[in-house]
Amino acid sequence: MKSLKEYKAQCMKDPAFAKAYEDIQPEMSVIQAIIDAREANHMTQKELSLKTGIAQTEISKLENGTRNPSIKLLQRLADGLDMELKIVFEPRTLQNA
């Protein structure tokens, strides 16, 4: 049986897969940032829900990628996590250009 890392490496050889994977990276980065921030604050989705007034089901949808957050919703999450929301545009590196 292949590991997930090996399977991904194999799939990345397909140009269509590699492009699709690259295309979803911004959303995946946001999802991972939400999960990491919540876990760093030792909070469950339910606890974050109570603190922000955002339904736990909506937080779950954000974390599993079935809902795209607005900037306003991201700010509510940041406030509930006692964090500052920063959105940054950075120049692409040659690798990402």
mmCIF file of N, CA, C and O in Angstrom, residues 10-94:
data_model
loop_
_atom_site.group_PDB
_atom_site.id
_atom_site.type_symbol
_atom_site.label_atom_id
_atom_site.label_comp_id
_atom_site.label_asym_id
_atom_site.label_seq_id
_atom_site.Cartn_x
_atom_site.Cartn_y
_atom_site.Cartn_z
ATOM 1 N N GLN A 10 2.815 10.619 -7.105
ATOM 2 C CA GLN A 10 2.425 9.953 -8.353
ATOM 3 C C GLN A 10 1.387 10.790 -9.101
ATOM 4 O O GLN A 10 1.500 10.992 -10.307
ATOM 5 N N CYS A 11 0.385 11.282 -8.385
ATOM 6 C CA CYS A 11 -0.673 12.085 -9.010
ATOM 7 C C CYS A 11 -0.142 13.396 -9.576
ATOM 8 O O CYS A 11 -0.613 13.875 -10.616
ATOM 9 N N MET A 12 0.859 13.977 -8.906
ATOM 10 C CA MET A 12 1.408 15.263 -9.339
ATOM 11 C C MET A 12 2.129 15.154 -10.684
ATOM 12 O O MET A 12 2.404 16.163 -11.324
ATOM 13 N N LYS A 13 2.418 13.939 -11.142
ATOM 14 C CA LYS A 13 3.031 13.751 -12.453
ATOM 15 C C LYS A 13 2.046 14.054 -13.581
ATOM 16 O O LYS A 13 2.451 14.318 -14.703
ATOM 17 N N ASP A 14 0.754 14.008 -13.275
ATOM 18 C CA ASP A 14 -0.290 14.331 -14.251
ATOM 19 C C ASP A 14 -0.459 15.851 -14.273
ATOM 20 O O ASP A 14 -0.841 16.445 -13.264
ATOM 21 N N PRO A 15 -0.165 16.507 -15.405
ATOM 22 C CA PRO A 15 -0.243 17.973 -15.467
ATOM 23 C C PRO A 15 -1.614 18.541 -15.092
ATOM 24 O O PRO A 15 -1.692 19.575 -14.436
ATOM 25 N N ALA A 16 -2.676 17.858 -15.472
ATOM 26 C CA ALA A 16 -4.026 18.350 -15.132
ATOM 27 C C ALA A 16 -4.251 18.299 -13.622
ATOM 28 O O ALA A 16 -4.801 19.233 -13.034
ATOM 29 N N PHE A 17 -3.813 17.204 -13.001
ATOM 30 C CA PHE A 17 -3.930 17.087 -11.543
ATOM 31 C C PHE A 17 -3.081 18.145 -10.858
ATOM 32 O O PHE A 17 -3.541 18.821 -9.926
ATOM 33 N N ALA A 18 -1.842 18.312 -11.303
ATOM 34 C CA ALA A 18 -0.933 19.280 -10.692
ATOM 35 C C ALA A 18 -1.508 20.690 -10.770
ATOM 36 O O ALA A 18 -1.434 21.455 -9.811
ATOM 37 N N LYS A 19 -2.117 21.040 -11.905
ATOM 38 C CA LYS A 19 -2.712 22.380 -12.052
ATOM 39 C C LYS A 19 -3.904 22.537 -11.111
ATOM 40 O O LYS A 19 -4.036 23.554 -10.436
ATOM 41 N N ALA A 20 -4.766 21.539 -11.070
ATOM 42 C CA ALA A 20 -5.928 21.598 -10.176
ATOM 43 C C ALA A 20 -5.493 21.700 -8.722
ATOM 44 O O ALA A 20 -6.067 22.463 -7.936
ATOM 45 N N TYR A 21 -4.460 20.950 -8.352
ATOM 46 C CA TYR A 21 -3.932 20.983 -6.988
ATOM 47 C C TYR A 21 -3.407 22.384 -6.663
ATOM 48 O O TYR A 21 -3.682 22.925 -5.601
ATOM 49 N N GLU A 22 -2.656 22.954 -7.575
ATOM 50 C CA GLU A 22 -2.103 24.305 -7.378
ATOM 51 C C GLU A 22 -3.219 25.348 -7.287
ATOM 52 O O GLU A 22 -3.147 26.276 -6.486
ATOM 53 N N ASP A 23 -4.264 25.170 -8.091
ATOM 54 C CA ASP A 23 -5.373 26.131 -8.112
ATOM 55 C C ASP A 23 -6.116 26.207 -6.785
ATOM 56 O O ASP A 23 -6.659 27.262 -6.442
ATOM 57 N N ILE A 24 -6.171 25.108 -6.035
ATOM 58 C CA ILE A 24 -6.927 25.131 -4.775
ATOM 59 C C ILE A 24 -6.073 25.502 -3.562
ATOM 60 O O ILE A 24 -6.582 25.593 -2.443
ATOM 61 N N GLN A 25 -4.794 25.740 -3.763
ATOM 62 C CA GLN A 25 -3.917 26.020 -2.628
ATOM 63 C C GLN A 25 -4.311 27.264 -1.823
ATOM 64 O O GLN A 25 -4.228 27.230 -0.590
ATOM 65 N N PRO A 26 -4.761 28.364 -2.447
ATOM 66 C CA PRO A 26 -5.182 29.500 -1.605
ATOM 67 C C PRO A 26 -6.307 29.140 -0.634
ATOM 68 O O PRO A 26 -6.247 29.475 0.549
ATOM 69 N N GLU A 27 -7.326 28.410 -1.123
ATOM 70 C CA GLU A 27 -8.417 27.994 -0.240
ATOM 71 C C GLU A 27 -7.922 27.038 0.837
ATOM 72 O O GLU A 27 -8.321 27.151 2.003
ATOM 73 N N MET A 28 -7.054 26.121 0.450
ATOM 74 C CA MET A 28 -6.535 25.161 1.426
ATOM 75 C C MET A 28 -5.704 25.859 2.502
ATOM 76 O O MET A 28 -5.743 25.466 3.667
ATOM 77 N N SER A 29 -4.994 26.895 2.122
ATOM 78 C CA SER A 29 -4.197 27.649 3.099
ATOM 79 C C SER A 29 -5.095 28.346 4.111
ATOM 80 O O SER A 29 -4.788 28.376 5.309
ATOM 81 N N VAL A 30 -6.210 28.900 3.641
ATOM 82 C CA VAL A 30 -7.156 29.559 4.555
ATOM 83 C C VAL A 30 -7.771 28.532 5.495
ATOM 84 O O VAL A 30 -7.847 28.752 6.709
ATOM 85 N N ILE A 31 -8.198 27.405 4.936
ATOM 86 C CA ILE A 31 -8.791 26.345 5.763
ATOM 87 C C ILE A 31 -7.800 25.894 6.833
ATOM 88 O O ILE A 31 -8.144 25.790 8.018
ATOM 89 N N GLN A 32 -6.561 25.648 6.429
ATOM 90 C CA GLN A 32 -5.559 25.171 7.392
ATOM 91 C C GLN A 32 -5.265 26.229 8.450
ATOM 92 O O GLN A 32 -5.078 25.903 9.626
ATOM 93 N N ALA A 33 -5.264 27.507 8.056
ATOM 94 C CA ALA A 33 -5.024 28.585 9.022
ATOM 95 C C ALA A 33 -6.135 28.638 10.069
ATOM 96 O O ALA A 33 -5.863 28.846 11.259
ATOM 97 N N ILE A 34 -7.380 28.449 9.639
ATOM 98 C CA ILE A 34 -8.514 28.452 10.583
ATOM 99 C C ILE A 34 -8.361 27.291 11.570
ATOM 100 O O ILE A 34 -8.468 27.473 12.791
ATOM 101 N N ILE A 35 -8.105 26.111 11.053
ATOM 102 C CA ILE A 35 -7.963 24.923 11.912
ATOM 103 C C ILE A 35 -6.783 25.088 12.869
ATOM 104 O O ILE A 35 -6.906 24.846 14.078
ATOM 105 N N ASP A 36 -5.645 25.522 12.336
ATOM 106 C CA ASP A 36 -4.452 25.696 13.178
ATOM 107 C C ASP A 36 -4.688 26.714 14.287
ATOM 108 O O ASP A 36 -4.288 26.502 15.435
ATOM 109 N N ALA A 37 -5.353 27.828 13.952
ATOM 110 C CA ALA A 37 -5.609 28.874 14.956
ATOM 111 C C ALA A 37 -6.552 28.359 16.040
ATOM 112 O O ALA A 37 -6.333 28.593 17.234
ATOM 113 N N ARG A 38 -7.597 27.650 15.625
ATOM 114 C CA ARG A 38 -8.543 27.109 16.610
ATOM 115 C C ARG A 38 -7.848 26.108 17.522
ATOM 116 O O ARG A 38 -8.004 26.161 18.752
ATOM 117 N N GLU A 39 -7.063 25.207 16.941
ATOM 118 C CA GLU A 39 -6.378 24.206 17.750
ATOM 119 C C GLU A 39 -5.305 24.834 18.643
ATOM 120 O O GLU A 39 -5.108 24.393 19.774
ATOM 121 N N ALA A 40 -4.632 25.878 18.153
ATOM 122 C CA ALA A 40 -3.618 26.564 18.964
ATOM 123 C C ALA A 40 -4.253 27.219 20.187
ATOM 124 O O ALA A 40 -3.604 27.385 21.223
ATOM 125 N N ASN A 41 -5.529 27.591 20.060
ATOM 126 C CA ASN A 41 -6.263 28.187 21.178
ATOM 127 C C ASN A 41 -6.989 27.126 21.998
ATOM 128 O O ASN A 41 -7.798 27.461 22.859
ATOM 129 N N HIS A 42 -6.725 25.847 21.705
ATOM 130 C CA HIS A 42 -7.321 24.725 22.442
ATOM 131 C C HIS A 42 -8.843 24.850 22.493
ATOM 132 O O HIS A 42 -9.460 24.657 23.547
ATOM 133 N N MET A 43 -9.436 25.159 21.322
ATOM 134 C CA MET A 43 -10.888 25.328 21.246
ATOM 135 C C MET A 43 -11.481 24.279 20.320
ATOM 136 O O MET A 43 -10.895 23.937 19.303
ATOM 137 N N THR A 44 -12.665 23.827 20.693
ATOM 138 C CA THR A 44 -13.437 22.976 19.797
ATOM 139 C C THR A 44 -14.219 23.881 18.858
ATOM 140 O O THR A 44 -14.330 25.101 19.091
ATOM 141 N N GLN A 45 -14.784 23.289 17.825
ATOM 142 C CA GLN A 45 -15.648 24.076 16.941
ATOM 143 C C GLN A 45 -16.821 24.660 17.731
ATOM 144 O O GLN A 45 -17.208 25.811 17.500
ATOM 145 N N LYS A 46 -17.364 23.882 18.642
ATOM 146 C CA LYS A 46 -18.495 24.345 19.456
ATOM 147 C C LYS A 46 -18.100 25.544 20.319
ATOM 148 O O LYS A 46 -18.853 26.523 20.415
ATOM 149 N N GLU A 47 -16.923 25.493 20.934
ATOM 150 C CA GLU A 47 -16.464 26.616 21.763
ATOM 151 C C GLU A 47 -16.260 27.870 20.907
ATOM 152 O O GLU A 47 -16.631 28.967 21.321
ATOM 153 N N LEU A 48 -15.695 27.686 19.715
ATOM 154 C CA LEU A 48 -15.511 28.830 18.820
ATOM 155 C C LEU A 48 -16.864 29.373 18.372
ATOM 156 O O LEU A 48 -17.049 30.588 18.277
ATOM 157 N N SER A 49 -17.798 28.488 18.159
ATOM 158 C CA SER A 49 -19.152 28.886 17.787
ATOM 159 C C SER A 49 -19.785 29.764 18.868
ATOM 160 O O SER A 49 -20.355 30.820 18.578
ATOM 161 N N LEU A 50 -19.668 29.317 20.101
ATOM 162 C CA LEU A 50 -20.247 30.090 21.215
ATOM 163 C C LEU A 50 -19.587 31.455 21.355
ATOM 164 O O LEU A 50 -20.249 32.448 21.664
ATOM 165 N N LYS A 51 -18.292 31.520 21.106
ATOM 166 C CA LYS A 51 -17.560 32.779 21.261
ATOM 167 C C LYS A 51 -17.821 33.756 20.114
ATOM 168 O O LYS A 51 -17.786 34.962 20.307
ATOM 169 N N THR A 52 -18.099 33.232 18.912
ATOM 170 C CA THR A 52 -18.262 34.099 17.741
ATOM 171 C C THR A 52 -19.701 34.310 17.320
ATOM 172 O O THR A 52 -19.997 35.236 16.560
ATOM 173 N N GLY A 53 -20.599 33.435 17.767
ATOM 174 C CA GLY A 53 -21.977 33.502 17.291
ATOM 175 C C GLY A 53 -22.155 32.881 15.915
ATOM 176 O O GLY A 53 -23.214 32.974 15.313
ATOM 177 N N ILE A 54 -21.108 32.227 15.411
ATOM 178 C CA ILE A 54 -21.174 31.522 14.130
ATOM 179 C C ILE A 54 -21.571 30.084 14.446
ATOM 180 O O ILE A 54 -20.960 29.434 15.298
ATOM 181 N N ALA A 55 -22.588 29.578 13.772
ATOM 182 C CA ALA A 55 -23.052 28.215 14.038
ATOM 183 C C ALA A 55 -21.920 27.214 13.886
ATOM 184 O O ALA A 55 -21.090 27.342 12.986
ATOM 185 N N GLN A 56 -21.888 26.218 14.770
ATOM 186 C CA GLN A 56 -20.856 25.177 14.704
ATOM 187 C C GLN A 56 -20.893 24.486 13.351
ATOM 188 O O GLN A 56 -19.848 24.152 12.792
ATOM 189 N N THR A 57 -22.082 24.306 12.784
ATOM 190 C CA THR A 57 -22.183 23.667 11.471
ATOM 191 C C THR A 57 -21.498 24.508 10.389
ATOM 192 O O THR A 57 -20.890 23.966 9.467
ATOM 193 N N GLU A 58 -21.564 25.828 10.519
ATOM 194 C CA GLU A 58 -20.895 26.712 9.557
ATOM 195 C C GLU A 58 -19.377 26.637 9.713
ATOM 196 O O GLU A 58 -18.642 26.653 8.723
ATOM 197 N N ILE A 59 -18.901 26.564 10.948
ATOM 198 C CA ILE A 59 -17.460 26.416 11.186
ATOM 199 C C ILE A 59 -16.984 25.093 10.602
ATOM 200 O O ILE A 59 -15.936 25.027 9.955
ATOM 201 N N SER A 60 -17.768 24.039 10.770
ATOM 202 C CA SER A 60 -17.435 22.742 10.200
ATOM 203 C C SER A 60 -17.350 22.828 8.680
ATOM 204 O O SER A 60 -16.418 22.301 8.063
ATOM 205 N N LYS A 61 -18.312 23.495 8.061
ATOM 206 C CA LYS A 61 -18.309 23.650 6.601
ATOM 207 C C LYS A 61 -17.081 24.429 6.139
ATOM 208 O O LYS A 61 -16.496 24.107 5.100
ATOM 209 N N LEU A 62 -16.705 25.456 6.888
ATOM 210 C CA LEU A 62 -15.495 26.209 6.540
ATOM 211 C C LEU A 62 -14.274 25.310 6.604
ATOM 212 O O LEU A 62 -13.426 25.331 5.707
ATOM 213 N N GLU A 63 -14.183 24.537 7.669
ATOM 214 C CA GLU A 63 -13.007 23.694 7.890
ATOM 215 C C GLU A 63 -12.938 22.506 6.938
ATOM 216 O O GLU A 63 -11.850 22.013 6.670
ATOM 217 N N ASN A 64 -14.069 22.050 6.427
ATOM 218 C CA ASN A 64 -13.997 20.929 5.481
ATOM 219 C C ASN A 64 -14.069 21.394 4.029
ATOM 220 O O ASN A 64 -14.090 20.573 3.113
ATOM 221 N N GLY A 65 -14.100 22.718 3.821
ATOM 222 C CA GLY A 65 -13.996 23.266 2.476
ATOM 223 C C GLY A 65 -15.274 23.320 1.680
ATOM 224 O O GLY A 65 -15.232 23.570 0.473
ATOM 225 N N THR A 66 -16.408 23.130 2.318
ATOM 226 C CA THR A 66 -17.668 23.196 1.577
ATOM 227 C C THR A 66 -18.319 24.571 1.640
ATOM 228 O O THR A 66 -19.378 24.772 1.071
ATOM 229 N N ARG A 67 -17.692 25.509 2.317
ATOM 230 C CA ARG A 67 -18.178 26.888 2.382
ATOM 231 C C ARG A 67 -16.979 27.821 2.299
ATOM 232 O O ARG A 67 -15.984 27.616 2.987
ATOM 233 N N ASN A 68 -17.085 28.834 1.448
ATOM 234 C CA ASN A 68 -16.033 29.838 1.342
ATOM 235 C C ASN A 68 -16.381 31.020 2.244
ATOM 236 O O ASN A 68 -17.481 31.555 2.160
ATOM 237 N N PRO A 69 -15.454 31.427 3.097
ATOM 238 C CA PRO A 69 -15.743 32.517 4.034
ATOM 239 C C PRO A 69 -15.611 33.886 3.384
ATOM 240 O O PRO A 69 -14.788 34.100 2.489
ATOM 241 N N SER A 70 -16.423 34.805 3.859
ATOM 242 C CA SER A 70 -16.257 36.207 3.476
ATOM 243 C C SER A 70 -15.175 36.813 4.371
ATOM 244 O O SER A 70 -14.801 36.231 5.395
ATOM 245 N N ILE A 71 -14.710 37.980 4.005
ATOM 246 C CA ILE A 71 -13.729 38.689 4.842
ATOM 247 C C ILE A 71 -14.359 38.988 6.208
ATOM 248 O O ILE A 71 -13.701 38.836 7.243
ATOM 249 N N LYS A 72 -15.617 39.361 6.191
ATOM 250 C CA LYS A 72 -16.319 39.666 7.448
ATOM 251 C C LYS A 72 -16.367 38.440 8.364
ATOM 252 O O LYS A 72 -16.140 38.548 9.575
ATOM 253 N N LEU A 73 -16.620 37.270 7.787
ATOM 254 C CA LEU A 73 -16.664 36.050 8.593
ATOM 255 C C LEU A 73 -15.274 35.695 9.117
ATOM 256 O O LEU A 73 -15.124 35.305 10.276
ATOM 257 N N LEU A 74 -14.254 35.867 8.272
ATOM 258 C CA LEU A 74 -12.885 35.631 8.737
ATOM 259 C C LEU A 74 -12.538 36.564 9.898
ATOM 260 O O LEU A 74 -11.871 36.149 10.846
ATOM 261 N N GLN A 75 -13.003 37.809 9.837
ATOM 262 C CA GLN A 75 -12.731 38.758 10.923
ATOM 263 C C GLN A 75 -13.423 38.318 12.206
ATOM 264 O O GLN A 75 -12.843 38.412 13.287
ATOM 265 N N ARG A 76 -14.647 37.815 12.101
ATOM 266 C CA ARG A 76 -15.357 37.316 13.289
ATOM 267 C C ARG A 76 -14.607 36.133 13.904
ATOM 268 O O ARG A 76 -14.491 36.036 15.133
ATOM 269 N N LEU A 77 -14.099 35.251 13.042
ATOM 270 C CA LEU A 77 -13.320 34.118 13.547
ATOM 271 C C LEU A 77 -12.048 34.607 14.236
ATOM 272 O O LEU A 77 -11.712 34.140 15.323
ATOM 273 N N ALA A 78 -11.349 35.541 13.603
ATOM 274 C CA ALA A 78 -10.118 36.080 14.194
ATOM 275 C C ALA A 78 -10.417 36.715 15.551
ATOM 276 O O ALA A 78 -9.681 36.495 16.518
ATOM 277 N N ASP A 79 -11.493 37.490 15.625
ATOM 278 C CA ASP A 79 -11.870 38.113 16.897
ATOM 279 C C ASP A 79 -12.146 37.049 17.961
ATOM 280 O O ASP A 79 -11.701 37.177 19.100
ATOM 281 N N GLY A 80 -12.870 36.009 17.584
ATOM 282 C CA GLY A 80 -13.194 34.930 18.520
ATOM 283 C C GLY A 80 -11.972 34.158 18.979
ATOM 284 O O GLY A 80 -11.975 33.560 20.053
ATOM 285 N N LEU A 81 -10.941 34.181 18.160
ATOM 286 C CA LEU A 81 -9.696 33.493 18.503
ATOM 287 C C LEU A 81 -8.670 34.437 19.123
ATOM 288 O O LEU A 81 -7.526 34.059 19.353
ATOM 289 N N ASP A 82 -9.087 35.676 19.386
ATOM 290 C CA ASP A 82 -8.196 36.708 19.917
ATOM 291 C C ASP A 82 -6.962 36.862 19.038
ATOM 292 O O ASP A 82 -5.826 36.913 19.526
ATOM 293 N N MET A 83 -7.213 36.913 17.731
ATOM 294 C CA MET A 83 -6.129 37.045 16.761
ATOM 295 C C MET A 83 -6.420 38.204 15.825
ATOM 296 O O MET A 83 -7.559 38.659 15.724
ATOM 297 N N GLU A 84 -5.379 38.639 15.146
ATOM 298 C CA GLU A 84 -5.504 39.688 14.152
ATOM 299 C C GLU A 84 -5.567 39.036 12.776
ATOM 300 O O GLU A 84 -4.756 38.166 12.457
ATOM 301 N N LEU A 85 -6.546 39.454 11.975
ATOM 302 C CA LEU A 85 -6.657 38.947 10.608
ATOM 303 C C LEU A 85 -5.767 39.786 9.706
ATOM 304 O O LEU A 85 -5.849 41.011 9.703
ATOM 305 N N LYS A 86 -4.900 39.115 8.962
ATOM 306 C CA LYS A 86 -4.034 39.787 7.998
ATOM 307 C C LYS A 86 -4.187 39.079 6.666
ATOM 308 O O LYS A 86 -4.083 37.857 6.596
ATOM 309 N N ILE A 87 -4.426 39.857 5.626
ATOM 310 C CA ILE A 87 -4.474 39.316 4.277
ATOM 311 C C ILE A 87 -3.362 40.000 3.511
ATOM 312 O O ILE A 87 -3.280 41.227 3.484
ATOM 313 N N VAL A 88 -2.495 39.216 2.924
ATOM 314 C CA VAL A 88 -1.281 39.761 2.323
ATOM 315 C C VAL A 88 -1.200 39.369 0.855
ATOM 316 O O VAL A 88 -1.450 38.220 0.502
ATOM 317 N N PHE A 89 -0.864 40.338 0.031
ATOM 318 C CA PHE A 89 -0.516 40.062 -1.355
ATOM 319 C C PHE A 89 0.997 40.142 -1.426
ATOM 320 O O PHE A 89 1.578 41.149 -1.051
ATOM 321 N N GLU A 90 1.618 39.079 -1.899
ATOM 322 C CA GLU A 90 3.072 39.040 -1.980
ATOM 323 C C GLU A 90 3.481 38.766 -3.418
ATOM 324 O O GLU A 90 2.785 38.056 -4.142
ATOM 325 N N PRO A 91 4.621 39.314 -3.826
ATOM 326 C CA PRO A 91 5.103 39.013 -5.172
ATOM 327 C C PRO A 91 5.340 37.522 -5.329
ATOM 328 O O PRO A 91 5.748 36.837 -4.388
ATOM 329 N N ARG A 92 5.062 37.014 -6.511
ATOM 330 C CA ARG A 92 5.310 35.605 -6.783
ATOM 331 C C ARG A 92 6.804 35.377 -6.917
ATOM 332 O O ARG A 92 7.529 36.216 -7.429
ATOM 333 N N THR A 93 7.218 34.222 -6.479
ATOM 334 C CA THR A 93 8.595 33.821 -6.706
ATOM 335 C C THR A 93 8.668 33.237 -8.111
ATOM 336 O O THR A 93 7.654 32.905 -8.713
ATOM 337 N N LEU A 94 9.863 33.065 -8.626
ATOM 338 C CA LEU A 94 10.009 32.484 -9.958
ATOM 339 C C LEU A 94 9.355 31.116 -10.040
ATOM 340 O O LEU A 94 8.787 30.746 -11.043
#
